[in-house]
XYZ file of C-alpha atoms in Angstrom:
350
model
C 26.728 19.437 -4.802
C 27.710 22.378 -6.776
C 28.848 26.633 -6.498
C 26.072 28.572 -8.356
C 27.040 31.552 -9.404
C 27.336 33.860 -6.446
C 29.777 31.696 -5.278
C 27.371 29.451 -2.679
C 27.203 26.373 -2.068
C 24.322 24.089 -3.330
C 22.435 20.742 -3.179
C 20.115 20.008 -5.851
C 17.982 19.836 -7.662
C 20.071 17.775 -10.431
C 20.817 14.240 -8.826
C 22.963 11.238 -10.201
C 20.531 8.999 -9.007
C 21.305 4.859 -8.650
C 22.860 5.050 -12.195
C 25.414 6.236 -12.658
C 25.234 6.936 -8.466
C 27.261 9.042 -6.585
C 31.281 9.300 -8.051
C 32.388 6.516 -5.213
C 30.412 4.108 -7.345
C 32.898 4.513 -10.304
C 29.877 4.295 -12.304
C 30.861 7.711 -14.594
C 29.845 10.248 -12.215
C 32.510 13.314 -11.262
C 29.948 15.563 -9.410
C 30.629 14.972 -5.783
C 26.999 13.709 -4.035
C 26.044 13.764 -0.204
C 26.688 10.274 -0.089
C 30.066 11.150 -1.528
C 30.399 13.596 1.522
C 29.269 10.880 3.789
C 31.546 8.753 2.497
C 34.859 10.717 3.065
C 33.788 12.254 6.320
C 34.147 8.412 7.316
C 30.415 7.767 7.959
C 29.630 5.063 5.361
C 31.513 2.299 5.228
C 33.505 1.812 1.745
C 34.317 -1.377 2.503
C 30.509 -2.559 3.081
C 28.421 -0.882 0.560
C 24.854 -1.054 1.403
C 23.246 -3.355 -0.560
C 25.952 -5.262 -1.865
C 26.297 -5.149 -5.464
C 29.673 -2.851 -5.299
C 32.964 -4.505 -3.600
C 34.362 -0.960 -2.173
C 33.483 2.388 -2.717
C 36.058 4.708 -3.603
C 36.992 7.295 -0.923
C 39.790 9.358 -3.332
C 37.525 9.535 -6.292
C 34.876 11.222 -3.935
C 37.623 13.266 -2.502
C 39.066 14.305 -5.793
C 35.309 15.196 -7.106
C 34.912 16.881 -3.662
C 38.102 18.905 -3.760
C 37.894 19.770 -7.395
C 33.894 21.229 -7.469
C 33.222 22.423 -3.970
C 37.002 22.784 -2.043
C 39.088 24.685 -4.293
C 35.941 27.277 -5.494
C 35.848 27.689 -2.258
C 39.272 28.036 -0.842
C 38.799 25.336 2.171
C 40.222 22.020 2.967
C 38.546 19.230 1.320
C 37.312 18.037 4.881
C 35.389 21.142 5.283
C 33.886 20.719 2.186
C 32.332 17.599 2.572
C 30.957 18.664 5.445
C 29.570 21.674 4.293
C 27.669 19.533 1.852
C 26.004 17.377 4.726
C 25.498 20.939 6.281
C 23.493 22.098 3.551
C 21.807 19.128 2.988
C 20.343 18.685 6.287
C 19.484 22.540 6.218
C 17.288 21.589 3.605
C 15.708 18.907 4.818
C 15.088 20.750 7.983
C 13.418 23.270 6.547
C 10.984 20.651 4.778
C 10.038 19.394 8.232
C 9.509 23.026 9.442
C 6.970 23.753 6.391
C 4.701 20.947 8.102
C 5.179 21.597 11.572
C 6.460 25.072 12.933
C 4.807 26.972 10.022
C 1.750 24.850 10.647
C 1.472 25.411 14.179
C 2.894 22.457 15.331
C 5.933 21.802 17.670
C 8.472 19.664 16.513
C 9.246 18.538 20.250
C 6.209 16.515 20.530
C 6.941 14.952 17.697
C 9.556 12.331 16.470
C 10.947 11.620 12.664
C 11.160 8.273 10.992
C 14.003 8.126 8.976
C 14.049 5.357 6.450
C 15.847 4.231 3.048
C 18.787 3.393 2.766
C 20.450 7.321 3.715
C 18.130 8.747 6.136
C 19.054 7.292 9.131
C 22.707 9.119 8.620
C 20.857 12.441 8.720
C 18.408 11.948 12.003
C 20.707 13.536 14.211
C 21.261 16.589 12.489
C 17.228 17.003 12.236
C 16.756 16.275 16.221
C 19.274 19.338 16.829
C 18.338 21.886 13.937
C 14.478 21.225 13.874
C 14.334 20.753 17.996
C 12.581 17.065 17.460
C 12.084 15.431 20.412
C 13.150 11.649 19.149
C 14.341 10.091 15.883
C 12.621 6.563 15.361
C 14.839 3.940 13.156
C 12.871 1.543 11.650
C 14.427 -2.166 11.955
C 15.356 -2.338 8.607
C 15.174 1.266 7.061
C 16.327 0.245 3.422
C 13.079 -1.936 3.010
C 10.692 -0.196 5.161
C 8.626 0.895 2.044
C 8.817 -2.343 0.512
C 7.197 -3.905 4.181
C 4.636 -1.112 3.747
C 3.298 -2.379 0.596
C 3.287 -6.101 2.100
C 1.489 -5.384 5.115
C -1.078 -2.690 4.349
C -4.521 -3.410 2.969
C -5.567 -3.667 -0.341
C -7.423 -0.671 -1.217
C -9.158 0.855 -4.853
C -10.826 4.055 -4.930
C -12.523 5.309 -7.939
C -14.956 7.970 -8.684
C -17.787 9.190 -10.569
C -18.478 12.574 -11.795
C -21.963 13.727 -11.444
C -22.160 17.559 -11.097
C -25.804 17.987 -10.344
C -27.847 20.085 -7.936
C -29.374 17.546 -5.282
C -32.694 18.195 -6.632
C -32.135 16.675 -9.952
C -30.901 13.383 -8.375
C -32.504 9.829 -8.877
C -32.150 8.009 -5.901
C -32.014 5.223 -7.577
C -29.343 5.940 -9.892
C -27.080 6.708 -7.380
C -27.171 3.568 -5.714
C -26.860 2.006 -9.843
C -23.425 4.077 -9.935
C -22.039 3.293 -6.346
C -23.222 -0.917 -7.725
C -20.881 -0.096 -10.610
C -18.315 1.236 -8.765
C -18.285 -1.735 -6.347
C -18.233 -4.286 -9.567
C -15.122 -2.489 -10.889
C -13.187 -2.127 -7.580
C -13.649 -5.370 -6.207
C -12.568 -6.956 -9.372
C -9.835 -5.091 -9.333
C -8.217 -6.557 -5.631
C -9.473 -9.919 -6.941
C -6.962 -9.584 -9.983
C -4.109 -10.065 -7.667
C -2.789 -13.153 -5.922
C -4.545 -12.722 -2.299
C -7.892 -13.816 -2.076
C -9.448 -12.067 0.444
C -13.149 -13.325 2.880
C -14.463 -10.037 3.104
C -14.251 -6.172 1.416
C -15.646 -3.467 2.934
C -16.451 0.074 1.403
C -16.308 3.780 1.999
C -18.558 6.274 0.316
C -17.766 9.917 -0.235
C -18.459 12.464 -2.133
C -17.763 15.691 -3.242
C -19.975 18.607 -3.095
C -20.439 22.468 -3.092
C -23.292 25.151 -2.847
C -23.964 26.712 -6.214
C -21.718 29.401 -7.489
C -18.292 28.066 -5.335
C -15.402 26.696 -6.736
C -14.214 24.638 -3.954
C -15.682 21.548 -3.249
C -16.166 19.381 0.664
C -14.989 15.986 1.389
C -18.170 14.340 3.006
C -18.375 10.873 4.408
C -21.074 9.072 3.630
C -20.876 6.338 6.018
C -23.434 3.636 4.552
C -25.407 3.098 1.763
C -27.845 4.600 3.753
C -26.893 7.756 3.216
C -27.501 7.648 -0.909
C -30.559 9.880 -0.978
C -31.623 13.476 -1.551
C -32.220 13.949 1.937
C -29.131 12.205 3.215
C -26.758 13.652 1.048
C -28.003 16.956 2.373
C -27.657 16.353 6.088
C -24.034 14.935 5.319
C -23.383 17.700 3.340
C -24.229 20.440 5.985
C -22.410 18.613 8.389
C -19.064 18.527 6.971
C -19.705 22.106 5.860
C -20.086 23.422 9.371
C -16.923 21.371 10.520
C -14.994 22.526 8.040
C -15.761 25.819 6.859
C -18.725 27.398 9.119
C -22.255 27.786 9.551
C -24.181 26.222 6.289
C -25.529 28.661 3.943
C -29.558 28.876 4.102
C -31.601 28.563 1.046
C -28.408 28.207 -1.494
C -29.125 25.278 -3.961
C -26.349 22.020 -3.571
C -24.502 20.607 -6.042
C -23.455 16.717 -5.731
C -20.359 17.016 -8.113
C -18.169 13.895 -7.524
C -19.184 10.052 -5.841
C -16.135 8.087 -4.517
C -15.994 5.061 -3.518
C -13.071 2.494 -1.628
C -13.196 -1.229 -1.519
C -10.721 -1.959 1.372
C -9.887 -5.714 2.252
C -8.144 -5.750 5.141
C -4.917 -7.610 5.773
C -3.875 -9.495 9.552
C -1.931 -6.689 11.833
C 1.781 -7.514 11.748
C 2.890 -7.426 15.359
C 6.272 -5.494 14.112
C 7.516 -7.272 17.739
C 8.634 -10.223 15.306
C 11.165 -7.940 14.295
C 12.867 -7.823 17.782
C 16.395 -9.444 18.608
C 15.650 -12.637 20.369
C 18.895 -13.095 21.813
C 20.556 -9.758 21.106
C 24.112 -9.345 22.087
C 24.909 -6.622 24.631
C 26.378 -2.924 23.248
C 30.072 -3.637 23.643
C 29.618 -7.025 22.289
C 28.151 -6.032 19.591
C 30.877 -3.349 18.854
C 32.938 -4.300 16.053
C 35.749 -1.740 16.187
C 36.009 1.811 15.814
C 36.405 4.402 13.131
C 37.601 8.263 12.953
C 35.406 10.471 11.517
C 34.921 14.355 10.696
C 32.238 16.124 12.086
C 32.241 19.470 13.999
C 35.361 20.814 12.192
C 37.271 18.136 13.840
C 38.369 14.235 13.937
C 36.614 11.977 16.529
C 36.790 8.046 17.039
C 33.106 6.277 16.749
C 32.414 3.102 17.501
C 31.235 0.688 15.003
C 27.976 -1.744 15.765
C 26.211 -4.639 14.435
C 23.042 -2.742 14.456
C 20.972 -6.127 14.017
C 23.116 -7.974 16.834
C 22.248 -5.218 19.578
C 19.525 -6.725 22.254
C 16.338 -4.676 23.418
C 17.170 -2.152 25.748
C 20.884 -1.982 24.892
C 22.517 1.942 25.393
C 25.032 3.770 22.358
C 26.267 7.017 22.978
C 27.743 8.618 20.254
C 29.755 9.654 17.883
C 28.798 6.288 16.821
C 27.987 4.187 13.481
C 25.634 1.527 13.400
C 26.081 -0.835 10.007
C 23.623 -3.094 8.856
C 23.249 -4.425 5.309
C 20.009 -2.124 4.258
C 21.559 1.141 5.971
C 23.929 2.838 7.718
C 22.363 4.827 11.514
C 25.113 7.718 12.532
C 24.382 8.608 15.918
C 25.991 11.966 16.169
C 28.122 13.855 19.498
C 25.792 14.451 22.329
C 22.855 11.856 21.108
C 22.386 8.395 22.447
C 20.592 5.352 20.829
C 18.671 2.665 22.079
C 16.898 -0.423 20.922
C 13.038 -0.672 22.066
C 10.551 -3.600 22.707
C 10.026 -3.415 18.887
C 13.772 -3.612 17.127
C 13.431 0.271 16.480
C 16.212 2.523 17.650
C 15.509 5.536 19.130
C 17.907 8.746 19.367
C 17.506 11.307 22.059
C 19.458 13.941 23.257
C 21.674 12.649 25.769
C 20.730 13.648 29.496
């Protein structure tokens, strides 16, 4: 966070990163951070540092970074300040989500955000009330979600060819030589790794344009099948009419890129695994309370085991719920609760 020079208040794009991290670390960082902000507004935890590797963070360096770059420039108490950062942080990241949905054509109340690493789930709130999304969806364990992605998802290698003929000049047979070739390199590629896998399966594309355009189509090929003059040409005009508009008569084709993906598919992870078992219920899951700044003002939260709560179980907030991946702040006039799944989903309350 810093004051450019009109004298406003800014997030980005510099960033301290892991190393040195945020000034709380005491890593050799003085520019306050938004976890810095997070952290004095009493939302993280400095006793519990996500992850682990720190023993406390230090609330009065962030203060003294906060008070010293943002505060005093200013002229506002230090409180302020750090909330102004989160402020302006979440502005920003609203405004992300509305590139994608309102300016798309989309509205954000049918949809609802995943927040995940280890910050995002102290931000969902503010999103659900600035952006007007219906429901913020908290992964079970938000600091490793990506990490679970890469486990569970199938093993996939695309590569192309570059051809960048008309369709007239093509040999049939070649292109079923360079789609062979393409399957030999792929396929050797997933068996590198340490899964073997039964069975691969492929998907052929390619990309093409009438002669004298720039932009080129996306067309699914389907099959091997589909690997000929007359083929490539149906596909062609097909994905051409859904995507742009009626075909253009009697202009010659070009066939200027073949893809091709060898997919082997992992088993589904039921993510119903993740559940609590034998969850404990809301207040016995509480583990005290904390005061924290939001709204101009000091308000008490409670304080959850996030991973002890049981399916089904209710938080209203202001409320904080810890876990060691991630920290979930449920803000004033929000409620969480756990689903069939482990996930934790905040709603407007009412």
């Amino acid at each position: 966070a810093w004051i450019d020079g009109a004298g406003l208040l800014q997030i980005g794009p510099q960033s301290a990163g892991s190393d040195p991290g945020p000034v709380c670390y005491g890593l050799g960082n003085d520019q306050p951070t938004v976890t810095d902000a997070n952290l004095l507004l009493g939302r993280i935890n400095a006793d519990r540092p996500i992850g682990g590797k720190l023993d406390r963070l230090d609330v009065e360096a962030a203060r003294a970074a906060i008070q010293r770059v943002i505060a005093e420039p200013l002229g506002i108490d230090v409180m302020d300040a750090a909330e102004a950062i989160i402020q302006v942080a979440n502005a920003r990241m609203a405004g992300a989500i509305r590139i994608v949905s309102i300016e798309r054509g989309h509205d954000p109340a049918k949809f609802a955000a995943m927040p995940f690493g280890g910050g995002g789930a102290l931000h969902i709130g503010a999103l659900i009330r600035e952006v007007g999304l219906n429901t913020g969806l908290v992964p079970r364990y938000p600091g490793v979600t990506s990490a679970l992605g890469c486990v569970i998802a199938d093993m996939r290698h695309d590569t192309v060819r570059t051809v960048n003929l008309p369709l007239a000049q093509l040999d049939e047979a070649q292109l079923r030589a360079w789609i062979d070739d393409l399957y030999a390199a792929s396929s050797a590629r997933i068996a590198s790794g340490s899964e073997t896998f039964d069975q691969l399966e492929e998907a052929i594309e390619a990309d093409m344009l009438y002669a004298g355009q720039t932009h080129t189509v996306q067309v699914q090929l389907g099959g091997r099948d589909a690997l000929t003059r007359d083929g490539l040409a149906a596909a062609f005009a097909d994905a051409y009419r859904m995507q742009i508009g009626a075909p253009l008569e009697g202009i010659p084709v070009r066939l200027v890129n073949l893809r091709l993906a060898v997919i082997a598919r992992r088993d589904k992870l039921d993510l119903r695994v993740m559940a609590p078992v034998d969850g404990l219920t809301a207040e016995a899951a509480r583990t005290g309370t904390r005061d924290i700044y939001a709204d101009g003002q000091w308000q008490q939260a409670g304080i959850y085991d996030r991973l002890a709560l049981g399916v089904g179980e209710h938080i209203a907030g202001p409320a904080l719920l810890e876990q060691a991946d991630t920290t979930i702040y449920i803000d004033p006039g929000l409620v969480g609760d756990v689903d069939e799944f482990g996930n934790l989903r905040i709603e407007r309350a009412g």
